[in-house]
């Protein structure tokens, strides 16, 4: 069920992006842009934690996003083995659009559920997440 929901959510996010006249990036790339717009520059490992994307997938995705001019990479001054990712100036404006898309997705996702149901559901998902993280 979680896999099916994930696929449908990504499909719906892509539709919502298209409705916002955004065709430059997909749902996964939008998630990265959203996280960076909320939290500022982050190390790749932190982006991985925030997005749930595997580092290997994330690294190749970030390479493509850098070539497209969405993000830029720099050396982490505190840890030379780590790379910092930040949004390019031209990408910063997408944060507000992605916020709207996120709000719309949440409305659709939780439609018909009461606040207590949402609370219990999210608590259960957090338990599952902790279980899988080991």
CSV table of C-alpha atoms in Angstrom, one decimal:
chain,number,residue,atom,x,y,z
A,1,UNK,CA,0.0,0.0,0.0
A,2,UNK,CA,2.8,2.4,0.9
A,3,UNK,CA,4.4,1.7,-2.5
A,4,UNK,CA,1.2,2.3,-4.4
A,5,UNK,CA,0.5,5.5,-2.4
A,6,UNK,CA,4.1,6.8,-3.1
A,7,UNK,CA,3.7,6.2,-6.9
A,8,UNK,CA,0.3,7.9,-6.9
A,9,UNK,CA,1.6,10.8,-4.8
A,10,UNK,CA,4.6,11.4,-7.2
A,11,UNK,CA,2.2,11.2,-10.2
A,12,UNK,CA,-0.1,13.8,-8.5
A,13,UNK,CA,2.8,16.1,-7.5
A,14,UNK,CA,4.0,16.0,-11.2
A,15,UNK,CA,0.4,17.0,-12.2
A,16,UNK,CA,0.4,19.8,-9.7
A,17,UNK,CA,3.8,21.1,-10.9
A,18,UNK,CA,2.5,21.0,-14.4
A,19,UNK,CA,-0.6,23.1,-13.2
A,20,UNK,CA,1.9,25.6,-11.8
A,21,UNK,CA,3.6,25.7,-15.3
A,22,UNK,CA,6.7,23.9,-14.0
A,23,UNK,CA,8.1,21.4,-16.3
A,24,UNK,CA,11.8,22.0,-15.5
A,25,UNK,CA,11.9,19.4,-12.8
A,26,UNK,CA,10.1,16.3,-11.5
A,27,UNK,CA,8.6,15.5,-8.1
A,28,UNK,CA,11.8,14.0,-6.7
A,29,UNK,CA,13.9,17.0,-7.8
A,30,UNK,CA,11.1,19.3,-6.4
A,31,UNK,CA,11.5,17.6,-3.0
A,32,UNK,CA,15.2,18.5,-3.0
A,33,UNK,CA,14.5,22.1,-4.0
A,34,UNK,CA,11.7,22.3,-1.3
A,35,UNK,CA,14.0,21.0,1.4
A,36,UNK,CA,16.8,23.4,0.4
A,37,UNK,CA,14.4,26.3,0.2
A,38,UNK,CA,13.2,25.6,3.7
A,39,UNK,CA,16.5,24.8,5.4
A,40,UNK,CA,19.2,26.5,3.3
A,41,UNK,CA,22.4,24.9,2.2
A,42,UNK,CA,22.8,21.3,3.4
A,43,UNK,CA,25.3,18.4,3.1
A,44,UNK,CA,24.3,15.6,0.8
A,45,UNK,CA,23.9,13.2,3.7
A,46,UNK,CA,21.4,15.7,5.3
A,47,UNK,CA,19.5,16.0,2.1
A,48,UNK,CA,19.3,12.2,2.0
A,49,UNK,CA,17.9,12.1,5.5
A,50,UNK,CA,15.4,14.9,4.8
A,51,UNK,CA,14.1,13.5,1.5
A,52,UNK,CA,14.4,9.8,2.1
A,53,UNK,CA,16.4,9.4,-1.1
A,54,UNK,CA,19.4,7.1,-1.2
A,55,UNK,CA,22.8,8.8,-1.4
A,56,UNK,CA,23.6,7.0,-4.6
A,57,UNK,CA,20.4,8.2,-6.3
A,58,UNK,CA,20.7,11.6,-4.8
A,59,UNK,CA,24.3,12.1,-6.0
A,60,UNK,CA,23.4,11.5,-9.6
A,61,UNK,CA,20.2,13.5,-9.3
A,62,UNK,CA,22.2,16.4,-7.8
A,63,UNK,CA,24.7,16.2,-10.7
A,64,UNK,CA,21.9,16.6,-13.2
A,65,UNK,CA,20.3,19.4,-11.2
A,66,UNK,CA,23.7,21.2,-11.1
A,67,UNK,CA,24.1,20.9,-14.9
A,68,UNK,CA,20.6,22.3,-15.3
A,69,UNK,CA,21.5,25.3,-13.0
A,70,UNK,CA,19.1,24.4,-10.1
A,71,UNK,CA,21.8,23.9,-7.5
A,72,UNK,CA,25.5,24.5,-6.9
A,73,UNK,CA,28.0,22.4,-5.0
A,74,UNK,CA,30.7,23.7,-2.7
A,75,UNK,CA,33.2,22.1,-0.3
A,76,UNK,CA,32.1,21.8,3.3
A,77,UNK,CA,34.5,24.0,5.3
A,78,UNK,CA,33.9,21.9,8.4
A,79,UNK,CA,34.3,18.5,6.7
A,80,UNK,CA,36.5,18.3,3.6
A,81,UNK,CA,34.9,14.9,2.7
A,82,UNK,CA,31.5,16.4,2.5
A,83,UNK,CA,29.8,18.5,-0.2
A,84,UNK,CA,27.4,21.3,0.5
A,85,UNK,CA,24.4,21.8,-1.8
A,86,UNK,CA,22.6,25.1,-2.2
A,87,UNK,CA,20.0,26.5,-4.5
A,88,UNK,CA,21.1,28.8,-7.3
A,89,UNK,CA,19.5,32.3,-7.2
A,90,UNK,CA,17.2,31.4,-10.2
A,91,UNK,CA,15.8,28.4,-8.3
A,92,UNK,CA,15.1,30.1,-4.9
A,93,UNK,CA,11.7,31.4,-6.2
A,94,UNK,CA,10.4,27.8,-6.7
A,95,UNK,CA,10.2,27.4,-2.9
A,96,UNK,CA,6.9,29.3,-2.7
A,97,UNK,CA,5.4,27.3,-5.6
A,98,UNK,CA,6.5,24.1,-4.0
A,99,UNK,CA,5.0,25.2,-0.7
A,100,UNK,CA,1.6,25.6,-2.5
A,101,UNK,CA,2.0,22.2,-4.1
A,102,UNK,CA,2.9,20.6,-0.7
A,103,UNK,CA,-0.2,22.2,0.9
A,104,UNK,CA,-2.4,21.0,-1.9
A,105,UNK,CA,-1.0,17.5,-1.6
A,106,UNK,CA,-1.6,17.5,2.1
A,107,UNK,CA,-5.2,18.6,1.6
A,108,UNK,CA,-5.8,15.8,-0.9
A,109,UNK,CA,-3.9,13.2,1.2
A,110,UNK,CA,-5.8,13.8,4.4
A,111,UNK,CA,-9.2,14.6,2.9
A,112,UNK,CA,-12.0,13.2,5.0
A,113,UNK,CA,-9.7,12.3,8.0
A,114,UNK,CA,-10.3,13.8,11.4
A,115,UNK,CA,-7.4,15.5,13.2
A,116,UNK,CA,-7.1,12.6,15.6
A,117,UNK,CA,-7.0,10.1,12.7
A,118,UNK,CA,-4.2,12.1,11.1
A,119,UNK,CA,-2.3,12.2,14.4
A,120,UNK,CA,-2.6,8.4,14.9
A,121,UNK,CA,-1.7,7.7,11.3
A,122,UNK,CA,1.4,9.9,11.4
A,123,UNK,CA,2.5,8.4,14.8
A,124,UNK,CA,2.2,4.9,13.2
A,125,UNK,CA,4.2,6.0,10.2
A,126,UNK,CA,6.9,7.4,12.4
A,127,UNK,CA,7.1,4.1,14.3
A,128,UNK,CA,7.4,2.2,11.0
A,129,UNK,CA,10.1,4.6,9.9
A,130,UNK,CA,12.1,4.1,13.1
A,131,UNK,CA,11.7,0.3,12.7
A,132,UNK,CA,13.1,0.4,9.2
A,133,UNK,CA,16.0,2.7,10.2
A,134,UNK,CA,17.1,0.0,12.7
